[in-house]
mmCIF file of N, CA and C in Angstrom:
data_model
loop_
_atom_site.group_PDB
_atom_site.id
_atom_site.type_symbol
_atom_site.label_atom_id
_atom_site.label_comp_id
_atom_site.label_asym_id
_atom_site.label_seq_id
_atom_site.Cartn_x
_atom_site.Cartn_y
_atom_site.Cartn_z
ATOM 1 N N MET A 367 0.854 -1.164 0.000
ATOM 2 C CA MET A 367 0.000 0.000 0.000
ATOM 3 C C MET A 367 0.904 1.231 0.000
ATOM 4 N N ILE A 368 0.617 2.131 -0.931
ATOM 5 C CA ILE A 368 1.403 3.365 -0.979
ATOM 6 C C ILE A 368 0.601 4.587 -0.560
ATOM 7 N N ASP A 369 -0.726 4.432 -0.474
ATOM 8 C CA ASP A 369 -1.540 5.572 -0.057
ATOM 9 C C ASP A 369 -2.870 5.071 0.483
ATOM 10 N N MET A 370 -3.407 5.824 1.425
ATOM 11 C CA MET A 370 -4.713 5.524 1.990
ATOM 12 C C MET A 370 -5.363 6.862 2.330
ATOM 13 N N ALA A 371 -6.583 7.044 1.870
ATOM 14 C CA ALA A 371 -7.315 8.280 2.154
ATOM 15 C C ALA A 371 -8.780 7.924 2.333
ATOM 16 N N GLY A 372 -9.482 8.725 3.105
ATOM 17 C CA GLY A 372 -10.883 8.417 3.274
ATOM 18 C C GLY A 372 -11.655 9.466 4.036
ATOM 19 N N THR A 373 -12.956 9.320 3.945
ATOM 20 C CA THR A 373 -13.917 10.133 4.673
ATOM 21 C C THR A 373 -14.903 9.147 5.289
ATOM 22 N N PRO A 374 -15.858 9.614 6.071
ATOM 23 C CA PRO A 374 -16.874 8.689 6.579
ATOM 24 C C PRO A 374 -17.683 8.031 5.450
ATOM 25 N N GLU A 375 -17.683 8.638 4.283
ATOM 26 C CA GLU A 375 -18.472 8.132 3.159
ATOM 27 C C GLU A 375 -17.699 7.190 2.241
ATOM 28 N N GLU A 376 -16.379 7.363 2.189
ATOM 29 C CA GLU A 376 -15.621 6.657 1.155
ATOM 30 C C GLU A 376 -14.169 6.495 1.594
ATOM 31 N N ALA A 377 -13.564 5.403 1.179
ATOM 32 C CA ALA A 377 -12.137 5.187 1.430
ATOM 33 C C ALA A 377 -11.476 4.753 0.132
ATOM 34 N N LYS A 378 -10.225 5.152 -0.024
ATOM 35 C CA LYS A 378 -9.468 4.774 -1.214
ATOM 36 C C LYS A 378 -8.104 4.264 -0.768
ATOM 37 N N LEU A 379 -7.763 3.059 -1.208
ATOM 38 C CA LEU A 379 -6.470 2.447 -0.926
ATOM 39 C C LEU A 379 -5.739 2.298 -2.252
ATOM 40 N N THR A 380 -4.477 2.669 -2.281
ATOM 41 C CA THR A 380 -3.687 2.565 -3.507
ATOM 42 C C THR A 380 -2.518 1.621 -3.257
ATOM 43 N N TYR A 381 -2.393 0.635 -4.125
ATOM 44 C CA TYR A 381 -1.340 -0.370 -4.019
ATOM 45 C C TYR A 381 -0.504 -0.379 -5.293
ATOM 46 N N ILE A 382 0.741 -0.784 -5.157
ATOM 47 C CA ILE A 382 1.569 -1.131 -6.311
ATOM 48 C C ILE A 382 1.863 -2.616 -6.176
ATOM 49 N N ILE A 383 1.542 -3.363 -7.209
ATOM 50 C CA ILE A 383 1.788 -4.801 -7.208
ATOM 51 C C ILE A 383 3.006 -5.055 -8.085
ATOM 52 N N ARG A 384 4.006 -5.703 -7.512
ATOM 53 C CA ARG A 384 5.227 -6.023 -8.255
ATOM 54 C C ARG A 384 5.639 -7.450 -7.937
ATOM 55 N N ASP A 385 6.356 -8.057 -8.858
ATOM 56 C CA ASP A 385 6.948 -9.362 -8.606
ATOM 57 C C ASP A 385 8.039 -9.611 -9.631
ATOM 58 N N HIS A 386 9.026 -10.407 -9.256
ATOM 59 C CA HIS A 386 10.097 -10.761 -10.183
ATOM 60 C C HIS A 386 9.598 -11.720 -11.261
ATOM 61 N N ASP A 387 8.588 -12.492 -10.962
ATOM 62 C CA ASP A 387 8.069 -13.529 -11.851
ATOM 63 C C ASP A 387 6.737 -13.081 -12.446
ATOM 64 N N HIS A 388 6.610 -13.189 -13.778
ATOM 65 C CA HIS A 388 5.399 -12.708 -14.451
ATOM 66 C C HIS A 388 4.146 -13.460 -13.986
ATOM 67 N N ASP A 389 4.251 -14.796 -13.848
ATOM 68 C CA ASP A 389 3.082 -15.567 -13.407
ATOM 69 C C ASP A 389 2.674 -15.184 -11.981
ATOM 70 N N ALA A 390 3.653 -14.995 -11.111
ATOM 71 C CA ALA A 390 3.343 -14.579 -9.734
ATOM 72 C C ALA A 390 2.723 -13.185 -9.727
ATOM 73 N N PHE A 391 3.190 -12.313 -10.609
ATOM 74 C CA PHE A 391 2.629 -10.966 -10.753
ATOM 75 C C PHE A 391 1.148 -11.056 -11.134
ATOM 76 N N GLU A 392 0.842 -11.886 -12.125
ATOM 77 C CA GLU A 392 -0.549 -12.067 -12.556
ATOM 78 C C GLU A 392 -1.385 -12.678 -11.437
ATOM 79 N N ASN A 393 -0.806 -13.611 -10.681
ATOM 80 C CA ASN A 393 -1.525 -14.223 -9.560
ATOM 81 C C ASN A 393 -1.838 -13.203 -8.471
ATOM 82 N N ARG A 394 -0.924 -12.291 -8.213
ATOM 83 C CA ARG A 394 -1.167 -11.244 -7.211
ATOM 84 C C ARG A 394 -2.349 -10.366 -7.633
ATOM 85 N N LYS A 395 -2.391 -10.027 -8.915
ATOM 86 C CA LYS A 395 -3.510 -9.217 -9.414
ATOM 87 C C LYS A 395 -4.820 -9.991 -9.305
ATOM 88 N N ALA A 396 -4.771 -11.269 -9.645
ATOM 89 C CA ALA A 396 -5.981 -12.095 -9.549
ATOM 90 C C ALA A 396 -6.455 -12.192 -8.100
ATOM 91 N N THR A 397 -5.521 -12.287 -7.166
ATOM 92 C CA THR A 397 -5.876 -12.340 -5.744
ATOM 93 C C THR A 397 -6.579 -11.058 -5.312
ATOM 94 N N MET A 398 -6.081 -9.915 -5.757
ATOM 95 C CA MET A 398 -6.739 -8.639 -5.429
ATOM 96 C C MET A 398 -8.177 -8.639 -5.945
ATOM 97 N N GLN A 399 -8.379 -9.128 -7.160
ATOM 98 C CA GLN A 399 -9.722 -9.171 -7.738
ATOM 99 C C GLN A 399 -10.616 -10.125 -6.950
ATOM 100 N N GLN A 400 -10.073 -11.284 -6.561
ATOM 101 C CA GLN A 400 -10.845 -12.247 -5.779
ATOM 102 C C GLN A 400 -11.263 -11.661 -4.431
ATOM 103 N N ILE A 401 -10.376 -10.931 -3.800
ATOM 104 C CA ILE A 401 -10.701 -10.302 -2.513
ATOM 105 C C ILE A 401 -11.824 -9.283 -2.693
ATOM 106 N N ALA A 402 -11.726 -8.455 -3.720
ATOM 107 C CA ALA A 402 -12.775 -7.461 -3.979
ATOM 108 C C ALA A 402 -14.108 -8.150 -4.253
ATOM 109 N N ASP A 403 -14.074 -9.192 -5.070
ATOM 110 C CA ASP A 403 -15.305 -9.923 -5.392
ATOM 111 C C ASP A 403 -15.916 -10.555 -4.141
ATOM 112 N N GLN A 404 -15.067 -11.139 -3.292
ATOM 113 C CA GLN A 404 -15.564 -11.788 -2.080
ATOM 114 C C GLN A 404 -16.162 -10.770 -1.114
ATOM 115 N N LEU A 405 -15.520 -9.610 -0.968
ATOM 116 C CA LEU A 405 -16.070 -8.567 -0.099
ATOM 117 C C LEU A 405 -17.432 -8.104 -0.602
ATOM 118 N N ASN A 406 -17.562 -7.901 -1.892
ATOM 119 C CA ASN A 406 -18.853 -7.483 -2.449
ATOM 120 C C ASN A 406 -19.914 -8.561 -2.238
ATOM 121 N N LYS A 407 -19.513 -9.818 -2.363
ATOM 122 C CA LYS A 407 -20.449 -10.920 -2.133
ATOM 123 C C LYS A 407 -20.875 -10.951 -0.660
ATOM 124 N N ASP A 408 -19.906 -10.832 0.242
ATOM 125 C CA ASP A 408 -20.198 -10.876 1.677
ATOM 126 C C ASP A 408 -21.067 -9.699 2.115
ATOM 127 N N LEU A 409 -20.897 -8.552 1.482
ATOM 128 C CA LEU A 409 -21.649 -7.348 1.850
ATOM 129 C C LEU A 409 -22.988 -7.250 1.116
ATOM 130 N N HIS A 410 -23.245 -8.193 0.212
ATOM 131 C CA HIS A 410 -24.487 -8.237 -0.563
ATOM 132 C C HIS A 410 -24.715 -6.946 -1.348
ATOM 133 N N LYS A 411 -23.625 -6.275 -1.667
ATOM 134 C CA LYS A 411 -23.723 -5.030 -2.419
ATOM 135 C C LYS A 411 -22.329 -4.705 -2.949
ATOM 136 N N ASP A 412 -22.284 -4.111 -4.127
ATOM 137 C CA ASP A 412 -20.986 -3.725 -4.684
ATOM 138 C C ASP A 412 -20.467 -2.469 -3.991
ATOM 139 N N ARG A 413 -19.685 -2.697 -2.960
ATOM 140 C CA ARG A 413 -19.100 -1.578 -2.212
ATOM 141 C C ARG A 413 -17.618 -1.406 -2.519
ATOM 142 N N VAL A 414 -17.023 -2.445 -3.056
ATOM 143 C CA VAL A 414 -15.594 -2.397 -3.386
ATOM 144 C C VAL A 414 -15.460 -2.279 -4.896
ATOM 145 N N ASP A 415 -14.820 -1.215 -5.311
ATOM 146 C CA ASP A 415 -14.566 -0.979 -6.733
ATOM 147 C C ASP A 415 -13.059 -1.092 -6.941
ATOM 148 N N LEU A 416 -12.643 -2.065 -7.727
ATOM 149 C CA LEU A 416 -11.220 -2.303 -7.948
ATOM 150 C C LEU A 416 -10.845 -1.866 -9.355
ATOM 151 N N GLU A 417 -9.880 -0.975 -9.439
ATOM 152 C CA GLU A 417 -9.339 -0.542 -10.727
ATOM 153 C C GLU A 417 -7.871 -0.929 -10.761
ATOM 154 N N MET A 418 -7.467 -1.619 -11.816
ATOM 155 C CA MET A 418 -6.067 -2.014 -11.960
ATOM 156 C C MET A 418 -5.576 -1.648 -13.346
ATOM 157 N N PHE A 419 -4.315 -1.243 -13.394
ATOM 158 C CA PHE A 419 -3.663 -1.064 -14.686
ATOM 159 C C PHE A 419 -2.197 -1.426 -14.516
ATOM 160 N N ASP A 420 -1.623 -1.956 -15.578
ATOM 161 C CA ASP A 420 -0.215 -2.328 -15.548
ATOM 162 C C ASP A 420 0.617 -1.106 -15.892
ATOM 163 N N GLN A 421 1.503 -0.764 -14.982
ATOM 164 C CA GLN A 421 2.343 0.416 -15.156
ATOM 165 C C GLN A 421 3.660 0.047 -15.834
ATOM 166 N N TYR A 422 4.223 -1.093 -15.459
ATOM 167 C CA TYR A 422 5.474 -1.563 -16.027
ATOM 168 C C TYR A 422 5.606 -3.043 -15.733
ATOM 169 N N TYR A 423 6.543 -3.675 -16.427
ATOM 170 C CA TYR A 423 6.783 -5.102 -16.260
ATOM 171 C C TYR A 423 8.230 -5.330 -15.846
ATOM 172 N N ASN A 424 8.545 -6.559 -15.507
ATOM 173 C CA ASN A 424 9.895 -6.927 -15.099
ATOM 174 C C ASN A 424 10.798 -6.971 -16.324
ATOM 175 N N MET A 425 11.783 -6.087 -16.361
ATOM 176 C CA MET A 425 12.684 -6.013 -17.501
ATOM 177 C C MET A 425 13.516 -7.280 -17.657
ATOM 178 N N GLY A 426 13.629 -8.081 -16.599
ATOM 179 C CA GLY A 426 14.380 -9.330 -16.674
ATOM 180 C C GLY A 426 13.839 -10.275 -17.724
ATOM 181 N N ASP A 427 12.539 -10.196 -18.008
ATOM 182 C CA ASP A 427 11.945 -11.050 -19.036
ATOM 183 C C ASP A 427 12.544 -10.776 -20.408
ATOM 184 N N VAL A 428 12.983 -9.555 -20.655
ATOM 185 C CA VAL A 428 13.604 -9.186 -21.932
ATOM 186 C C VAL A 428 15.123 -9.274 -21.833
ATOM 187 N N ILE A 429 15.678 -8.775 -20.740
ATOM 188 C CA ILE A 429 17.136 -8.718 -20.567
ATOM 189 C C ILE A 429 17.755 -10.108 -20.669
ATOM 190 N N LYS A 430 17.056 -11.135 -20.200
ATOM 191 C CA LYS A 430 17.631 -12.484 -20.219
ATOM 192 C C LYS A 430 17.988 -12.935 -21.630
ATOM 193 N N ASP A 431 17.316 -12.390 -22.632
ATOM 194 C CA ASP A 431 17.616 -12.718 -24.028
ATOM 195 C C ASP A 431 18.591 -11.727 -24.659
ATOM 196 N N HIS A 432 19.029 -10.748 -23.890
ATOM 197 C CA HIS A 432 19.965 -9.725 -24.376
ATOM 198 C C HIS A 432 21.024 -9.479 -23.310
ATOM 199 N N GLN A 433 21.668 -10.546 -22.893
ATOM 200 C CA GLN A 433 22.634 -10.487 -21.795
ATOM 201 C C GLN A 433 23.824 -9.583 -22.114
ATOM 202 N N GLU A 434 24.031 -9.278 -23.400
ATOM 203 C CA GLU A 434 25.181 -8.445 -23.769
ATOM 204 C C GLU A 434 25.135 -7.071 -23.105
ATOM 205 N N SER A 435 23.946 -6.559 -22.845
ATOM 206 C CA SER A 435 23.848 -5.256 -22.185
ATOM 207 C C SER A 435 24.345 -5.332 -20.739
ATOM 208 N N VAL A 436 24.047 -6.426 -20.067
ATOM 209 C CA VAL A 436 24.525 -6.630 -18.697
ATOM 210 C C VAL A 436 26.028 -6.909 -18.711
ATOM 211 N N ASP A 437 26.463 -7.743 -19.666
ATOM 212 C CA ASP A 437 27.888 -8.066 -19.769
ATOM 213 C C ASP A 437 28.725 -6.810 -19.992
ATOM 214 N N LEU A 438 28.239 -5.902 -20.814
ATOM 215 C CA LEU A 438 28.945 -4.650 -21.090
ATOM 216 C C LEU A 438 29.101 -3.829 -19.806
ATOM 217 N N ALA A 439 28.020 -3.672 -19.074
ATOM 218 C CA ALA A 439 28.068 -2.902 -17.827
ATOM 219 C C ALA A 439 28.998 -3.563 -16.810
ATOM 220 N N GLU A 440 28.920 -4.893 -16.694
ATOM 221 C CA GLU A 440 29.789 -5.601 -15.749
ATOM 222 C C GLU A 440 31.259 -5.447 -16.125
ATOM 223 N N ALA A 441 31.573 -5.526 -17.423
ATOM 224 C CA ALA A 441 32.962 -5.391 -17.876
ATOM 225 C C ALA A 441 33.512 -4.012 -17.535
ATOM 226 N N VAL A 442 32.733 -2.992 -17.777
ATOM 227 C CA VAL A 442 33.174 -1.628 -17.472
ATOM 228 C C VAL A 442 33.373 -1.459 -15.968
ATOM 229 N N MET A 443 32.443 -1.955 -15.187
ATOM 230 C CA MET A 443 32.576 -1.832 -13.734
ATOM 231 C C MET A 443 33.837 -2.544 -13.248
ATOM 232 N N THR A 444 34.079 -3.741 -13.763
ATOM 233 C CA THR A 444 35.272 -4.491 -13.378
ATOM 234 C C THR A 444 36.532 -3.723 -13.766
ATOM 235 N N ASP A 445 36.541 -3.156 -14.979
ATOM 236 C CA ASP A 445 37.688 -2.347 -15.425
ATOM 237 C C ASP A 445 37.942 -1.169 -14.490
ATOM 238 N N LEU A 446 36.889 -0.632 -13.898
ATOM 239 C CA LEU A 446 37.010 0.520 -12.998
ATOM 240 C C LEU A 446 37.259 0.119 -11.543
ATOM 241 N N GLY A 447 37.369 -1.196 -11.302
ATOM 242 C CA GLY A 447 37.617 -1.665 -9.943
ATOM 243 C C GLY A 447 36.377 -1.710 -9.068
ATOM 244 N N ILE A 448 35.218 -1.726 -9.697
ATOM 245 C CA ILE A 448 33.947 -1.789 -8.971
ATOM 246 C C ILE A 448 33.411 -3.209 -9.097
ATOM 247 N N LYS A 449 33.097 -3.842 -7.980
ATOM 248 C CA LYS A 449 32.554 -5.203 -8.020
ATOM 249 C C LYS A 449 31.072 -5.134 -8.377
ATOM 250 N N PRO A 450 30.708 -5.697 -9.546
ATOM 251 C CA PRO A 450 29.283 -5.680 -9.920
ATOM 252 C C PRO A 450 28.453 -6.558 -8.980
ATOM 253 N N LEU A 451 27.341 -6.043 -8.544
ATOM 254 C CA LEU A 451 26.370 -6.801 -7.761
ATOM 255 C C LEU A 451 25.125 -6.933 -8.620
ATOM 256 N N VAL A 452 24.801 -8.151 -8.993
ATOM 257 C CA VAL A 452 23.648 -8.371 -9.863
ATOM 258 C C VAL A 452 22.484 -8.841 -9.005
ATOM 259 N N ASP A 453 21.503 -7.979 -8.858
ATOM 260 C CA ASP A 453 20.289 -8.297 -8.120
ATOM 261 C C ASP A 453 19.110 -8.165 -9.066
ATOM 262 N N PRO A 454 18.131 -9.064 -8.956
ATOM 263 C CA PRO A 454 16.962 -8.921 -9.822
ATOM 264 C C PRO A 454 16.181 -7.650 -9.491
ATOM 265 N N ALA A 455 15.691 -7.008 -10.522
ATOM 266 C CA ALA A 455 14.855 -5.810 -10.353
ATOM 267 C C ALA A 455 13.441 -6.158 -10.781
ATOM 268 N N ARG A 456 12.461 -5.704 -10.038
ATOM 269 C CA ARG A 456 11.068 -6.023 -10.349
ATOM 270 C C ARG A 456 10.488 -5.084 -11.387
ATOM 271 N N GLY A 457 11.159 -4.045 -11.678
ATOM 272 C CA GLY A 457 10.598 -3.019 -12.555
ATOM 273 C C GLY A 457 10.533 -1.721 -11.797
ATOM 274 N N GLY A 458 9.804 -0.787 -12.317
ATOM 275 C CA GLY A 458 9.664 0.475 -11.616
ATOM 276 C C GLY A 458 10.752 1.459 -11.932
ATOM 277 N N THR A 459 11.592 1.131 -12.891
ATOM 278 C CA THR A 459 12.648 2.052 -13.286
ATOM 279 C C THR A 459 12.384 2.527 -14.703
ATOM 280 N N ASP A 460 13.039 3.603 -15.077
ATOM 281 C CA ASP A 460 12.957 4.045 -16.473
ATOM 282 C C ASP A 460 13.442 2.940 -17.393
ATOM 283 N N GLY A 461 14.462 2.204 -16.932
ATOM 284 C CA GLY A 461 15.004 1.109 -17.733
ATOM 285 C C GLY A 461 13.977 0.050 -18.061
ATOM 286 N N SER A 462 13.040 -0.178 -17.166
ATOM 287 C CA SER A 462 11.983 -1.151 -17.427
ATOM 288 C C SER A 462 11.133 -0.714 -18.615
ATOM 289 N N LYS A 463 10.713 0.520 -18.600
ATOM 290 C CA LYS A 463 9.884 1.044 -19.695
ATOM 291 C C LYS A 463 10.660 1.051 -21.007
ATOM 292 N N ILE A 464 11.915 1.536 -20.966
ATOM 293 C CA ILE A 464 12.737 1.607 -22.176
ATOM 294 C C ILE A 464 12.991 0.208 -22.730
ATOM 295 N N THR A 465 13.225 -0.766 -21.844
ATOM 296 C CA THR A 465 13.454 -2.143 -22.274
ATOM 297 C C THR A 465 12.256 -2.668 -23.055
ATOM 298 N N PHE A 466 11.056 -2.414 -22.570
ATOM 299 C CA PHE A 466 9.860 -2.916 -23.253
ATOM 300 C C PHE A 466 9.516 -2.110 -24.498
ATOM 301 N N LEU A 467 10.198 -0.994 -24.700
ATOM 302 C CA LEU A 467 10.061 -0.247 -25.958
ATOM 303 C C LEU A 467 11.068 -0.736 -26.994
ATOM 304 N N GLY A 468 11.929 -1.699 -26.615
ATOM 305 C CA GLY A 468 12.829 -2.315 -27.576
ATOM 306 C C GLY A 468 14.310 -2.078 -27.359
ATOM 307 N N LEU A 469 14.698 -1.353 -26.333
ATOM 308 C CA LEU A 469 16.113 -1.112 -26.055
ATOM 309 C C LEU A 469 16.448 -1.720 -24.692
ATOM 310 N N PRO A 470 17.040 -2.935 -24.682
ATOM 311 C CA PRO A 470 17.353 -3.585 -23.407
ATOM 312 C C PRO A 470 18.221 -2.681 -22.528
ATOM 313 N N THR A 471 17.717 -2.348 -21.356
ATOM 314 C CA THR A 471 18.343 -1.361 -20.480
ATOM 315 C C THR A 471 18.414 -1.913 -19.060
ATOM 316 N N PRO A 472 19.549 -2.538 -18.701
ATOM 317 C CA PRO A 472 19.644 -3.060 -17.333
ATOM 318 C C PRO A 472 19.660 -1.928 -16.314
ATOM 319 N N ASN A 473 19.278 -2.259 -15.120
ATOM 320 C CA ASN A 473 19.231 -1.296 -14.026
ATOM 321 C C ASN A 473 20.648 -1.080 -13.501
ATOM 322 N N LEU A 474 21.179 0.122 -13.651
ATOM 323 C CA LEU A 474 22.519 0.448 -13.171
ATOM 324 C C LEU A 474 22.429 1.259 -11.893
ATOM 325 N N PHE A 475 23.469 1.189 -11.100
ATOM 326 C CA PHE A 475 23.464 1.936 -9.846
ATOM 327 C C PHE A 475 23.662 3.424 -10.107
ATOM 328 N N ALA A 476 23.058 4.226 -9.276
ATOM 329 C CA ALA A 476 23.241 5.678 -9.344
ATOM 330 C C ALA A 476 23.897 6.182 -8.063
ATOM 331 N N GLY A 477 24.166 5.261 -7.148
ATOM 332 C CA GLY A 477 24.877 5.624 -5.935
ATOM 333 C C GLY A 477 24.015 5.804 -4.708
ATOM 334 N N GLY A 478 22.717 5.758 -4.871
ATOM 335 C CA GLY A 478 21.825 6.004 -3.745
ATOM 336 C C GLY A 478 21.826 4.873 -2.739
ATOM 337 N N GLU A 479 21.620 5.215 -1.505
ATOM 338 C CA GLU A 479 21.486 4.250 -0.412
ATOM 339 C C GLU A 479 20.166 4.522 0.306
ATOM 340 N N ASN A 480 19.624 3.468 0.925
ATOM 341 C CA ASN A 480 18.356 3.570 1.666
ATOM 342 C C ASN A 480 17.257 4.154 0.781
ATOM 343 N N MET A 481 17.175 3.632 -0.438
ATOM 344 C CA MET A 481 16.282 4.198 -1.448
ATOM 345 C C MET A 481 14.820 4.232 -0.996
ATOM 346 N N HIS A 482 14.148 5.278 -1.391
ATOM 347 C CA HIS A 482 12.713 5.484 -1.207
ATOM 348 C C HIS A 482 12.303 5.601 0.260
ATOM 349 N N GLY A 483 13.207 6.048 1.074
ATOM 350 C CA GLY A 483 12.893 6.246 2.485
ATOM 351 C C GLY A 483 13.403 7.595 2.956
ATOM 352 N N ARG A 484 13.090 7.912 4.173
ATOM 353 C CA ARG A 484 13.476 9.229 4.672
ATOM 354 C C ARG A 484 14.968 9.355 4.931
ATOM 355 N N PHE A 485 15.687 8.231 4.927
ATOM 356 C CA PHE A 485 17.134 8.274 5.120
ATOM 357 C C PHE A 485 17.894 8.037 3.813
ATOM 358 N N GLU A 486 17.214 8.233 2.695
ATOM 359 C CA GLU A 486 17.863 8.083 1.391
ATOM 360 C C GLU A 486 18.947 9.153 1.238
ATOM 361 N N TYR A 487 20.073 8.748 0.663
ATOM 362 C CA TYR A 487 21.159 9.697 0.420
ATOM 363 C C TYR A 487 22.037 9.183 -0.714
ATOM 364 N N VAL A 488 22.915 10.036 -1.212
ATOM 365 C CA VAL A 488 23.931 9.643 -2.181
ATOM 366 C C VAL A 488 25.164 10.499 -1.917
ATOM 367 N N SER A 489 26.325 9.867 -2.004
ATOM 368 C CA SER A 489 27.558 10.621 -1.794
ATOM 369 C C SER A 489 28.105 11.087 -3.141
ATOM 370 N N GLN A 490 28.830 12.171 -3.102
ATOM 371 C CA GLN A 490 29.428 12.708 -4.324
ATOM 372 C C GLN A 490 30.399 11.694 -4.932
ATOM 373 N N GLN A 491 31.165 11.009 -4.099
ATOM 374 C CA GLN A 491 32.146 10.056 -4.600
ATOM 375 C C GLN A 491 31.476 8.932 -5.392
ATOM 376 N N VAL A 492 30.379 8.437 -4.896
ATOM 377 C CA VAL A 492 29.691 7.340 -5.579
ATOM 378 C C VAL A 492 28.991 7.851 -6.838
ATOM 379 N N MET A 493 28.493 9.075 -6.813
ATOM 380 C CA MET A 493 27.901 9.649 -8.027
ATOM 381 C C MET A 493 28.958 9.780 -9.124
ATOM 382 N N VAL A 494 30.184 10.121 -8.748
ATOM 383 C CA VAL A 494 31.277 10.198 -9.723
ATOM 384 C C VAL A 494 31.548 8.810 -10.292
ATOM 385 N N GLN A 495 31.556 7.787 -9.438
ATOM 386 C CA GLN A 495 31.750 6.418 -9.920
ATOM 387 C C GLN A 495 30.650 6.017 -10.898
ATOM 388 N N ALA A 496 29.417 6.346 -10.584
ATOM 389 C CA ALA A 496 28.300 6.015 -11.472
ATOM 390 C C ALA A 496 28.475 6.705 -12.822
ATOM 391 N N THR A 497 28.919 7.949 -12.805
ATOM 392 C CA THR A 497 29.169 8.683 -14.049
ATOM 393 C C THR A 497 30.293 8.026 -14.835
ATOM 394 N N ASP A 498 31.350 7.603 -14.144
ATOM 395 C CA ASP A 498 32.459 6.923 -14.812
ATOM 396 C C ASP A 498 31.986 5.638 -15.485
ATOM 397 N N VAL A 499 31.081 4.917 -14.838
ATOM 398 C CA VAL A 499 30.534 3.690 -15.438
ATOM 399 C C VAL A 499 29.771 4.028 -16.719
ATOM 400 N N LEU A 500 28.929 5.037 -16.670
ATOM 401 C CA LEU A 500 28.159 5.415 -17.864
ATOM 402 C C LEU A 500 29.077 5.829 -19.005
ATOM 403 N N LEU A 501 30.083 6.631 -18.710
ATOM 404 C CA LEU A 501 31.025 7.051 -19.750
ATOM 405 C C LEU A 501 31.805 5.855 -20.294
ATOM 406 N N GLY A 502 32.172 4.931 -19.409
ATOM 407 C CA GLY A 502 32.871 3.720 -19.835
ATOM 408 C C GLY A 502 32.014 2.851 -20.737
ATOM 409 N N ILE A 503 30.731 2.752 -20.434
ATOM 410 C CA ILE A 503 29.818 1.977 -21.288
ATOM 411 C C ILE A 503 29.749 2.609 -22.675
ATOM 412 N N LEU A 504 29.645 3.919 -22.724
ATOM 413 C CA LEU A 504 29.604 4.608 -24.022
ATOM 414 C C LEU A 504 30.879 4.361 -24.816
ATOM 415 N N GLU A 505 32.027 4.478 -24.161
ATOM 416 C CA GLU A 505 33.305 4.266 -24.846
ATOM 417 C C GLU A 505 33.431 2.840 -25.354
ATOM 418 N N LYS A 506 33.115 1.874 -24.502
ATOM 419 C CA LYS A 506 33.255 0.460 -24.871
ATOM 420 C C LYS A 506 32.257 0.082 -25.972
ATOM 421 N N ALA A 507 31.051 0.596 -25.894
ATOM 422 C CA ALA A 507 30.043 0.294 -26.924
ATOM 423 C C ALA A 507 30.456 0.896 -28.266
ATOM 424 N N ALA A 508 31.076 2.067 -28.236
ATOM 425 C CA ALA A 508 31.514 2.715 -29.479
ATOM 426 C C ALA A 508 32.660 1.946 -30.126
ATOM 427 N N GLN A 509 33.472 1.262 -29.314
ATOM 428 C CA GLN A 509 34.600 0.488 -29.839
ATOM 429 C C GLN A 509 34.139 -0.816 -30.470
ATOM 430 N N ASP A 510 33.069 -1.376 -29.959
ATOM 431 C CA ASP A 510 32.597 -2.694 -30.434
ATOM 432 C C ASP A 510 31.817 -2.615 -31.690
#
């Protein structure tokens, strides 16, 4: 749940549903629909209105067939003395949208820590490293 608002007359709950696995993602959405349907059945009236739309998908579904983009980033990071950490991303990045538009775009670090919380921060030193990685990717891609 990312938001909740209400009055004595009405309440609105906003959720973001994400998953690394496409089938599990679809199952989560189906579960939300089943819960809404069951509540309406139990209340003998349609009181729950569920609206869903897909905002983005897991870029891993595309990236797995275009590993060269990940290999390029890992090679540059290794050349710069940075140990690549490969963690699955559920989506929610610009790279996810760009990937599904036809340009495989792995999720690269930007240096942030404690993301999406009140203690989120980024150091200048790590931002410089992230910039060096991007410039290195451009140089290496231009050579190939």
